[in-house]
CSV table of C-alpha atoms and ligand atoms in Angstrom, one decimal:
chain,number,residue,atom,x,y,z
A,1,MET,CA,123.4,-83.5,14.4
A,2,LYS,CA,124.1,-80.0,13.3
A,3,LEU,CA,127.6,-78.9,12.3
A,4,HIS,CA,129.0,-75.4,12.9
A,5,GLU,CA,129.7,-73.1,10.1
A,6,TYR,CA,133.5,-73.6,10.3
A,7,GLN,CA,133.1,-77.4,10.3
A,8,SER,CA,130.7,-77.3,7.4
A,9,LYS,CA,133.0,-75.1,5.4
A,10,GLN,CA,136.0,-77.3,6.1
A,11,ILE,CA,134.1,-80.2,4.6
A,12,PHE,CA,133.0,-78.1,1.7
A,13,ALA,CA,136.6,-77.1,1.0
A,14,LYS,CA,137.6,-80.8,0.8
A,15,TYR,CA,135.0,-81.1,-2.0
A,16,GLY,CA,136.5,-78.3,-4.1
A,17,ILE,CA,134.2,-75.5,-2.9
A,18,PRO,CA,136.0,-72.2,-2.6
A,19,ILE,CA,135.8,-70.8,1.0
A,20,PRO,CA,137.5,-67.7,2.5
A,21,ARG,CA,140.8,-68.2,4.4
A,22,GLY,CA,140.2,-68.2,8.1
A,23,ARG,CA,140.4,-70.1,11.4
A,24,VAL,CA,138.4,-70.5,14.6
A,25,ALA,CA,139.2,-68.8,17.9
A,26,ALA,CA,138.0,-69.2,21.5
A,27,THR,CA,139.5,-66.0,22.9
A,28,PRO,CA,139.9,-62.4,21.7
A,29,GLU,CA,143.7,-62.8,21.7
A,30,GLU,CA,143.5,-65.7,19.4
A,31,ALA,CA,141.1,-63.8,17.1
A,32,LYS,CA,143.6,-60.9,17.0
A,33,HIS,CA,146.4,-63.3,16.1
A,34,ILE,CA,144.4,-64.9,13.3
A,35,ALA,CA,143.5,-61.4,12.0
A,36,GLU,CA,147.2,-60.5,11.9
A,37,GLU,CA,148.0,-63.7,10.0
A,38,LEU,CA,145.3,-63.0,7.5
A,39,GLY,CA,146.1,-59.3,7.1
A,40,GLY,CA,143.6,-56.8,6.0
A,41,ARG,CA,139.9,-56.7,6.8
A,42,VAL,CA,138.3,-59.7,8.5
A,43,VAL,CA,134.8,-60.8,9.5
A,44,VAL,CA,134.3,-62.2,13.0
A,45,LYS,CA,131.5,-64.7,13.1
A,46,SER,CA,129.9,-66.3,16.1
A,47,GLN,CA,129.8,-70.1,15.9
A,48,VAL,CA,126.4,-71.1,17.3
A,49,LEU,CA,124.0,-73.6,15.9
A,50,VAL,CA,121.2,-71.2,15.0
A,51,GLY,CA,120.4,-69.2,11.9
A,52,GLY,CA,120.1,-65.4,11.7
A,53,ARG,CA,123.4,-64.7,13.5
A,54,GLY,CA,124.0,-61.7,11.3
A,55,LYS,CA,120.7,-60.1,12.3
A,56,ALA,CA,121.4,-60.9,16.0
A,57,GLY,CA,124.7,-58.9,15.8
A,58,GLY,CA,126.8,-62.1,15.8
A,59,ILE,CA,128.6,-61.3,12.5
A,60,ARG,CA,130.9,-58.2,12.5
A,61,LEU,CA,133.5,-56.8,10.2
A,62,ALA,CA,136.8,-55.5,11.5
A,63,LYS,CA,139.3,-53.4,9.7
A,64,THR,CA,142.3,-54.1,11.9
A,65,SER,CA,143.6,-56.9,14.1
A,66,LYS,CA,143.0,-54.7,17.1
A,67,GLU,CA,139.4,-54.2,16.1
A,68,ALA,CA,139.1,-57.9,15.5
A,69,GLU,CA,140.2,-58.5,19.1
A,70,GLU,CA,137.6,-56.0,20.4
A,71,VAL,CA,134.8,-57.3,18.3
A,72,ALA,CA,135.6,-61.0,19.1
A,73,GLY,CA,135.5,-60.0,22.8
A,74,GLN,CA,132.0,-58.6,22.4
A,75,ILE,CA,130.7,-61.5,20.4
A,76,LEU,CA,132.2,-64.1,22.7
A,77,ALA,CA,130.3,-62.5,25.6
A,78,MET,CA,127.0,-62.8,23.7
A,79,GLU,CA,124.1,-65.2,23.8
A,80,ILE,CA,122.3,-65.8,20.5
A,81,LYS,CA,118.8,-67.2,20.8
A,82,GLY,CA,119.7,-68.6,24.2
A,83,LEU,CA,123.0,-70.2,23.1
A,84,PRO,CA,126.3,-68.9,24.5
A,85,VAL,CA,128.9,-68.1,22.0
A,86,ARG,CA,132.1,-70.1,22.8
A,87,LYS,CA,133.9,-69.7,19.5
A,88,VAL,CA,134.2,-67.3,16.7
A,89,LEU,CA,135.4,-67.8,13.1
A,90,VAL,CA,137.8,-65.2,11.8
A,91,ASP,CA,137.7,-65.1,8.0
A,92,GLU,CA,139.2,-62.8,5.6
A,93,ALA,CA,136.4,-60.3,4.6
A,94,ALA,CA,134.9,-60.5,1.2
A,95,ALA,CA,133.6,-57.7,-0.9
A,96,ILE,CA,130.1,-58.8,-1.9
A,97,ASP,CA,128.5,-58.1,-5.2
A,98,LYS,CA,125.8,-60.7,-5.2
A,99,GLU,CA,124.4,-63.2,-2.6
A,100,ILE,CA,123.2,-66.5,-4.0
A,101,TYR,CA,121.5,-69.3,-2.1
A,102,LEU,CA,122.4,-72.9,-2.8
A,103,GLY,CA,121.2,-75.8,-0.8
A,104,ILE,CA,120.4,-79.5,-0.8
A,105,THR,CA,117.9,-81.3,1.4
A,106,ASN,CA,115.7,-84.3,1.3
A,107,ASP,CA,112.3,-83.9,-0.3
A,108,ARG,CA,110.3,-86.5,1.6
A,109,ALA,CA,107.2,-86.1,-0.6
A,110,ALA,CA,109.3,-86.7,-3.8
A,111,HIS,CA,111.4,-89.4,-2.1
A,112,LYS,CA,114.5,-87.7,-3.5
A,113,PRO,CA,117.1,-85.1,-2.5
A,114,VAL,CA,116.4,-81.7,-4.0
A,115,MET,CA,118.8,-78.9,-4.9
A,116,MET,CA,117.5,-75.4,-4.4
A,117,ALA,CA,119.1,-72.2,-5.7
A,118,SER,CA,118.2,-68.5,-5.8
A,119,MET,CA,119.7,-65.3,-6.8
A,120,ALA,CA,117.9,-63.7,-3.9
A,121,GLY,CA,120.2,-65.3,-1.3
A,122,GLY,CA,121.5,-63.9,2.0
A,123,VAL,CA,119.8,-63.3,5.3
A,124,GLU,CA,116.3,-62.9,3.8
A,125,ILE,CA,116.0,-66.3,2.2
A,126,GLU,CA,113.1,-67.4,4.4
A,127,GLU,CA,111.2,-64.3,3.4
A,128,VAL,CA,111.9,-65.0,-0.2
A,129,ALA,CA,110.6,-68.5,0.2
A,130,ARG,CA,107.4,-67.2,1.8
A,131,GLN,CA,106.6,-64.2,-0.4
A,132,THR,CA,108.2,-65.0,-3.8
A,133,PRO,CA,108.8,-68.8,-4.0
A,134,GLU,CA,109.1,-68.5,-7.7
A,135,LEU,CA,112.5,-67.0,-7.2
A,136,ILE,CA,113.7,-70.3,-5.8
A,137,ILE,CA,114.7,-72.9,-8.4
A,138,LYS,CA,114.5,-76.6,-7.6
A,139,ALA,CA,115.9,-79.6,-9.2
A,140,HIS,CA,115.4,-83.1,-7.8
A,141,ILE,CA,118.4,-85.4,-7.8
A,142,ASP,CA,118.1,-89.1,-8.6
A,143,PRO,CA,120.0,-90.7,-5.8
A,144,LEU,CA,121.4,-93.4,-8.1
A,145,LEU,CA,122.4,-91.1,-10.9
A,146,GLY,CA,123.6,-88.2,-8.7
A,147,LEU,CA,123.5,-84.6,-9.7
A,148,ARG,CA,123.9,-84.4,-13.5
A,149,ASP,CA,125.9,-81.6,-15.1
A,150,TYR,CA,122.9,-80.5,-17.2
A,151,GLN,CA,121.0,-80.0,-14.0
A,152,SER,CA,123.5,-77.5,-12.5
A,153,ARG,CA,123.7,-75.7,-15.9
A,154,ASP,CA,119.9,-75.6,-15.9
A,155,ILE,CA,119.9,-74.1,-12.4
A,156,ALA,CA,122.6,-71.5,-13.3
A,157,TYR,CA,120.5,-70.5,-16.3
A,158,LYS,CA,117.2,-70.3,-14.4
A,159,ILE,CA,118.7,-68.1,-11.6
A,160,ASP,CA,120.3,-65.8,-14.2
A,161,LEU,CA,123.8,-66.5,-13.1
A,162,PRO,CA,126.2,-64.7,-15.4
A,163,ARG,CA,127.6,-67.2,-17.9
A,164,ASP,CA,131.3,-66.7,-16.9
A,165,HIS,CA,130.4,-68.3,-13.5
A,166,TRP,CA,128.8,-71.4,-14.8
A,167,ARG,CA,131.8,-73.6,-14.8
A,168,VAL,CA,132.8,-72.9,-11.2
A,169,PHE,CA,129.1,-73.0,-10.2
A,170,GLY,CA,128.9,-76.5,-11.7
A,171,GLN,CA,131.9,-77.5,-9.7
A,172,ILE,CA,130.4,-76.1,-6.4
A,173,ALA,CA,127.1,-77.7,-7.0
A,174,ARG,CA,128.8,-81.1,-7.7
A,175,GLY,CA,131.0,-80.7,-4.6
A,176,LEU,CA,128.0,-79.8,-2.4
A,177,TRP,CA,126.1,-82.9,-3.7
A,178,GLN,CA,129.0,-85.2,-3.1
A,179,ALA,CA,129.5,-83.8,0.4
A,180,TYR,CA,125.8,-84.2,1.1
A,181,LEU,CA,125.9,-87.8,-0.1
A,182,ASP,CA,129.2,-88.9,1.5
A,183,CYS,CA,128.4,-87.4,4.9
A,184,ASP,CA,124.8,-88.8,5.0
A,185,ALA,CA,123.5,-85.3,5.4
A,186,SER,CA,119.9,-84.2,5.6
A,187,LEU,CA,120.9,-80.6,4.8
A,188,ALA,CA,123.9,-79.0,3.1
A,189,GLU,CA,123.6,-75.3,2.5
A,190,ILE,CA,125.6,-72.3,1.3
A,191,ASN,CA,123.9,-69.0,2.1
A,192,PRO,CA,125.3,-66.8,0.9
A,193,LEU,CA,127.4,-68.1,-2.0
A,194,VAL,CA,128.7,-64.8,-3.1
A,195,ILE,CA,130.0,-63.2,-6.3
A,196,THR,CA,132.9,-61.1,-4.9
A,197,GLY,CA,134.2,-57.8,-5.9
A,198,GLU,CA,136.9,-59.7,-7.8
A,199,ASN,CA,134.2,-61.6,-9.6
A,200,LYS,CA,134.9,-64.9,-7.9
A,201,LEU,CA,132.4,-67.4,-6.4
A,202,VAL,CA,133.0,-68.0,-2.7
A,203,ALA,CA,131.0,-69.9,0.0
A,204,LEU,CA,130.8,-67.3,2.8
A,205,ASP,CA,128.5,-69.3,5.0
A,206,GLY,CA,128.0,-73.1,5.4
A,207,LYS,CA,125.5,-75.3,7.2
A,208,MET,CA,125.3,-79.1,7.4
A,209,VAL,CA,122.9,-81.3,9.3
A,210,LEU,CA,123.9,-85.0,9.5
A,211,ASP,CA,121.6,-87.9,9.9
A,212,ASP,CA,122.2,-89.2,13.5
A,213,ASN,CA,121.3,-92.7,12.4
A,214,ALA,CA,124.2,-92.8,10.0
A,215,LEU,CA,126.8,-91.4,12.3
A,216,PHE,CA,128.0,-94.9,13.3
A,217,ARG,CA,129.8,-95.0,9.9
A,218,HIS,CA,131.3,-91.5,10.2
A,219,THR,CA,133.3,-91.6,13.4
A,220,ASP,CA,135.3,-88.6,12.3
A,221,LEU,CA,132.1,-86.6,11.8
A,222,ALA,CA,130.6,-87.9,15.0
A,223,GLU,CA,133.5,-86.4,16.9
A,224,MET,CA,132.6,-83.0,15.7
A,225,ARG,CA,129.5,-82.9,17.9
A,226,ASP,CA,129.3,-79.9,20.0
A,227,LEU,CA,128.2,-81.0,23.5
A,228,ASP,CA,127.7,-77.5,24.7
A,229,ILE,CA,124.4,-77.1,23.0
A,230,GLU,CA,122.6,-80.3,23.8
A,231,ALA,CA,120.4,-81.0,26.8
A,232,PRO,CA,122.7,-82.8,29.3
A,233,SER,CA,120.1,-85.5,29.7
A,234,GLU,CA,120.3,-86.3,26.0
A,235,ILE,CA,124.1,-86.4,26.0
A,236,GLU,CA,124.0,-88.8,29.0
A,237,ALA,CA,121.4,-91.0,27.3
A,238,ARG,CA,123.5,-91.3,24.2
A,239,ARG,CA,126.5,-92.4,26.2
A,240,TYR,CA,124.5,-95.4,27.4
A,241,GLY,CA,123.0,-96.2,24.0
A,242,LEU,CA,119.5,-95.1,25.1
A,243,SER,CA,117.1,-93.4,22.8
A,244,PHE,CA,115.9,-90.5,24.9
A,245,ILE,CA,114.0,-87.4,24.1
A,246,LYS,CA,113.0,-85.0,26.8
A,247,LEU,CA,109.4,-83.7,26.9
A,248,ASP,CA,107.5,-81.4,29.1
A,249,GLY,CA,105.0,-83.7,31.0
A,250,SER,CA,105.1,-85.2,34.5
A,251,ILE,CA,105.1,-89.0,33.9
A,252,GLY,CA,108.5,-90.5,33.2
A,253,CYS,CA,108.4,-93.4,30.8
A,254,MET,CA,110.8,-96.3,31.0
A,255,VAL,CA,110.1,-98.6,28.1
A,256,ASN,CA,111.8,-101.3,26.1
A,257,GLY,CA,111.2,-100.9,22.4
A,258,ALA,CA,110.5,-97.7,20.4
A,259,GLY,CA,107.0,-98.7,19.3
A,260,LEU,CA,106.1,-99.7,22.8
A,261,ALA,CA,107.5,-96.4,24.0
A,262,MET,CA,105.3,-94.4,21.6
A,263,THR,CA,102.2,-96.5,22.5
A,264,THR,CA,103.0,-95.8,26.2
A,265,MET,CA,103.1,-92.0,25.5
A,266,ASP,CA,99.8,-92.2,23.5
A,267,ILE,CA,98.0,-94.1,26.2
A,268,ILE,CA,99.2,-91.7,29.0
A,269,LYS,CA,97.8,-88.9,26.9
A,270,LEU,CA,94.6,-90.8,26.3
A,271,PHE,CA,94.0,-91.0,30.1
A,272,GLY,CA,94.7,-87.3,30.5
A,273,GLY,CA,98.4,-87.3,31.5
A,274,GLU,CA,101.5,-85.9,29.8
A,275,PRO,CA,104.6,-88.0,29.3
A,276,ALA,CA,107.9,-86.4,30.5
A,277,ASN,CA,110.0,-88.2,28.0
A,278,PHE,CA,110.3,-90.7,25.2
A,279,LEU,CA,112.7,-93.5,26.2
A,280,ASP,CA,113.6,-96.7,24.6
A,281,ILE,CA,116.0,-98.7,26.8
A,282,GLY,CA,116.5,-101.1,24.0
A,283,GLY,CA,117.0,-104.8,24.2
A,284,GLY,CA,119.2,-106.5,26.9
A,285,ALA,CA,118.3,-103.9,29.5
A,286,SER,CA,121.2,-104.4,31.9
A,287,SER,CA,121.0,-102.9,35.3
A,288,GLU,CA,123.6,-100.3,34.3
A,289,LYS,CA,121.3,-99.2,31.5
A,290,VAL,CA,118.2,-99.2,33.6
A,291,ALA,CA,120.0,-97.2,36.3
A,292,ALA,CA,121.3,-94.7,33.8
A,293,ALA,CA,117.8,-94.3,32.4
A,294,LEU,CA,116.2,-93.9,35.8
A,295,ARG,CA,118.8,-91.3,36.8
A,296,ILE,CA,118.1,-89.4,33.6
A,297,ILE,CA,114.3,-89.5,34.0
A,298,LEU,CA,114.5,-88.4,37.7
A,299,SER,CA,116.9,-85.6,37.0
A,300,ASP,CA,113.8,-83.8,35.5
A,301,GLN,CA,112.1,-81.9,38.3
A,302,ASN,CA,108.7,-82.1,36.5
A,303,VAL,CA,108.6,-85.9,36.9
A,304,LYS,CA,106.0,-86.9,39.6
A,305,ALA,CA,105.7,-90.6,38.7
A,306,VAL,CA,107.5,-93.1,36.6
A,307,LEU,CA,105.8,-95.7,34.4
A,308,PHE,CA,107.7,-98.8,33.6
A,309,ASN,CA,106.3,-100.6,30.6
A,310,VAL,CA,108.2,-103.8,29.9
A,311,PHE,CA,107.5,-106.5,27.4
A,312,GLY,CA,109.7,-109.5,28.1
A,313,GLY,CA,110.6,-110.9,24.7
A,314,ILE,CA,114.2,-111.6,23.8
A,315,THR,CA,115.1,-109.8,27.0
A,316,ARG,CA,113.3,-111.9,29.7
A,317,GLY,CA,111.1,-110.4,32.4
A,318,ASP,CA,113.3,-111.7,35.2
A,319,GLU,CA,116.4,-110.2,33.6
A,320,VAL,CA,114.7,-106.8,33.4
A,321,ALA,CA,113.5,-107.2,37.0
A,322,ARG,CA,117.1,-107.8,38.1
A,323,GLY,CA,118.2,-104.7,36.3
A,324,ILE,CA,115.4,-102.6,37.8
A,325,LEU,CA,116.2,-103.9,41.4
A,326,ALA,CA,119.9,-103.0,41.0
A,327,ALA,CA,118.9,-99.6,39.5
A,328,LEU,CA,116.5,-98.8,42.4
A,329,ASP,CA,119.1,-99.8,44.8
A,330,GLU,CA,121.5,-97.3,43.3
A,331,VAL,CA,119.2,-94.4,42.4
A,332,LYS,CA,116.7,-94.6,45.3
A,333,PRO,CA,113.9,-92.8,43.6
A,334,GLN,CA,111.5,-90.7,45.7
A,335,VAL,CA,108.5,-90.6,43.3
A,336,PRO,CA,105.9,-93.4,43.0
A,337,MET,CA,106.6,-96.0,40.3
A,338,VAL,CA,104.1,-98.0,38.4
A,339,ILE,CA,105.1,-101.2,36.6
A,340,ARG,CA,103.5,-103.3,33.9
A,341,LEU,CA,105.5,-106.3,33.1
A,342,VAL,CA,104.3,-109.0,30.7
A,343,GLY,CA,105.8,-111.5,28.3
A,344,THR,CA,108.5,-114.1,28.8
A,345,ASN,CA,109.2,-114.9,32.5
A,346,ALA,CA,106.9,-112.0,33.6
A,347,GLU,CA,105.7,-113.8,36.7
A,348,GLU,CA,109.2,-114.5,37.9
A,349,GLY,CA,110.0,-110.9,37.2
A,350,LEU,CA,107.0,-109.6,39.2
A,351,ARG,CA,107.8,-111.9,42.1
A,352,MET,CA,111.3,-110.5,42.2
A,353,LEU,CA,109.9,-107.0,42.3
A,354,ALA,CA,107.3,-107.7,45.0
A,355,ASN,CA,109.3,-106.1,47.7
A,356,ALA,CA,110.4,-103.2,45.6
A,357,LYS,CA,107.6,-100.8,46.6
A,358,MET,CA,106.4,-100.5,43.0
A,359,ILE,CA,102.8,-100.2,42.1
A,360,THR,CA,102.0,-103.1,39.8
A,361,ALA,CA,99.5,-103.0,36.9
A,362,GLU,CA,97.8,-105.8,35.0
A,363,THR,CA,97.5,-104.0,31.7
A,364,LEU,CA,99.0,-101.0,30.0
A,365,ALA,CA,95.7,-99.1,30.4
A,366,ASP,CA,95.7,-99.9,34.1
A,367,ALA,CA,99.3,-98.7,34.4
A,368,ALA,CA,98.5,-95.4,32.6
A,369,LYS,CA,95.4,-94.8,34.7
A,370,LYS,CA,97.4,-95.3,37.9
A,371,SER,CA,100.2,-93.1,36.8
A,372,VAL,CA,97.8,-90.3,35.8
A,373,ALA,CA,96.0,-90.6,39.1
A,374,ILE,CA,99.3,-90.2,41.0
A,375,VAL,CA,100.3,-87.0,39.2
A,376,LYS,CA,96.8,-85.6,39.5
A,377,GLY,CA,97.0,-86.0,43.2
A,378,GLY,CA,94.6,-88.9,43.6
A,379,ALA,CA,96.0,-92.1,45.2
A,380,ALA,CA,96.5,-95.1,43.0
A,381,GLN,CA,95.5,-98.4,44.4
B,1,GDP,P1,123.8,-66.0,9.2
B,1,GDP,O1,123.2,-64.7,9.5
B,1,GDP,O2,123.8,-66.8,10.4
B,1,GDP,O3,123.2,-66.7,8.0
B,1,GDP,O4,125.3,-65.8,8.9
B,1,GDP,P2,126.1,-65.5,7.5
B,1,GDP,O5,127.4,-66.1,7.5
B,1,GDP,O6,125.3,-65.9,6.3
B,1,GDP,O7,126.3,-63.9,7.5
B,1,GDP,C1,125.2,-63.0,7.4
B,1,GDP,C2,125.5,-61.9,6.4
B,1,GDP,O8,126.7,-61.2,6.8
B,1,GDP,C3,125.8,-62.4,5.0
B,1,GDP,O9,124.6,-62.6,4.3
B,1,GDP,C4,126.6,-61.2,4.5
B,1,GDP,O10,125.7,-60.2,4.0
B,1,GDP,C5,127.3,-60.7,5.7
B,1,GDP,N1,128.7,-61.2,5.6
B,1,GDP,C6,129.2,-62.4,6.0
B,1,GDP,N2,130.5,-62.5,5.7
B,1,GDP,C7,130.9,-61.3,5.1
B,1,GDP,C8,132.1,-60.8,4.6
B,1,GDP,O11,133.1,-61.4,4.6
B,1,GDP,N3,132.0,-59.5,4.0
B,1,GDP,C9,130.8,-58.8,4.0
B,1,GDP,N4,130.8,-57.6,3.5
B,1,GDP,N5,129.7,-59.2,4.5
B,1,GDP,C10,129.7,-60.5,5.1
B,2,MN,MN1,123.8,-67.4,6.2
């Protein structure tokens, strides 16, 4: 889950990282109001969950509150990389002397978080990484020891940060690490961290990505999720506790178990088809869950067939069958459905489904072949 700039910066501030004064606005009038409050020059910043807003024209300076209102109106009417701008952050403008990059992410190869810093921060950091990677300094962080003070000093030294900033830089680095750790983030980034005209260090931009699998222990952070930018089907799926990822193929997959769901996708591809989604309905597939899953799968116009692959384990085959029957009754799908049901009480389950107009399959390979045949226009028997 990605956080907006204003959300990330609010978290950073709690960890002692200096940020500009400012607030978020949803209308030009609000933006004007905030600019009046702040007094002086402001920067109006689109809040969309993509990088490169500056280059796209989504970050603009305004000298007066009147100008802030105008600029906010223009930015709020924009779409950046396909995402509509619904909010702007109005911050007091900073005079920039130097733009520094500072970020923490997980280095999977090293099995450790890594802090990265560069004096060549700002909007071109990707270019820097590509063309002059030696300008990016890295320090791995031992998750048990945390970021050590000598490490942030070493980074400050290696990026040639003037010595009078080392103390505050150390405090910012420590704050960023603590925020990363406490929020179960997979990315915490300040780009740019600037040296201002008044020779102060300030985080002008902020970005955090949180680990979805840890959100259960961060209810306050989970509430920050911006539903505007997610596929509606994925939002709906989360509401029912389904693990769902939309894909581009034509065979809908209804499967219990993540491993089985991946196997199902693989075997569909093996027989020349393309899965329309990844879906794990999880254990205890109640009719409510199955119905929700079926609705979600069928809301995709590309879906020409649905493959049910169910292994009756802890959730028995007859329970799943009952769930499917209730779901079919509710959703009334118009596309052919193929089912492979094995495991505990599979026979009972299949008997219950006998009148459900589903195409039954003995094996997973058989089910995949039949599904592929349907979407390719050949009849399945
Ligand atoms: P991004 O393009 O999405 O990464 O958005 P940023 O918040 O990083 O802003 C992009 C660029 O706009 C920064 O690198 C700065 O050069 C510039 N910028 C942002 N805030 C200010 C500000 O307060 N004053 C000035 N002069 N420039 C700013
Ligand atoms: Mn930035």
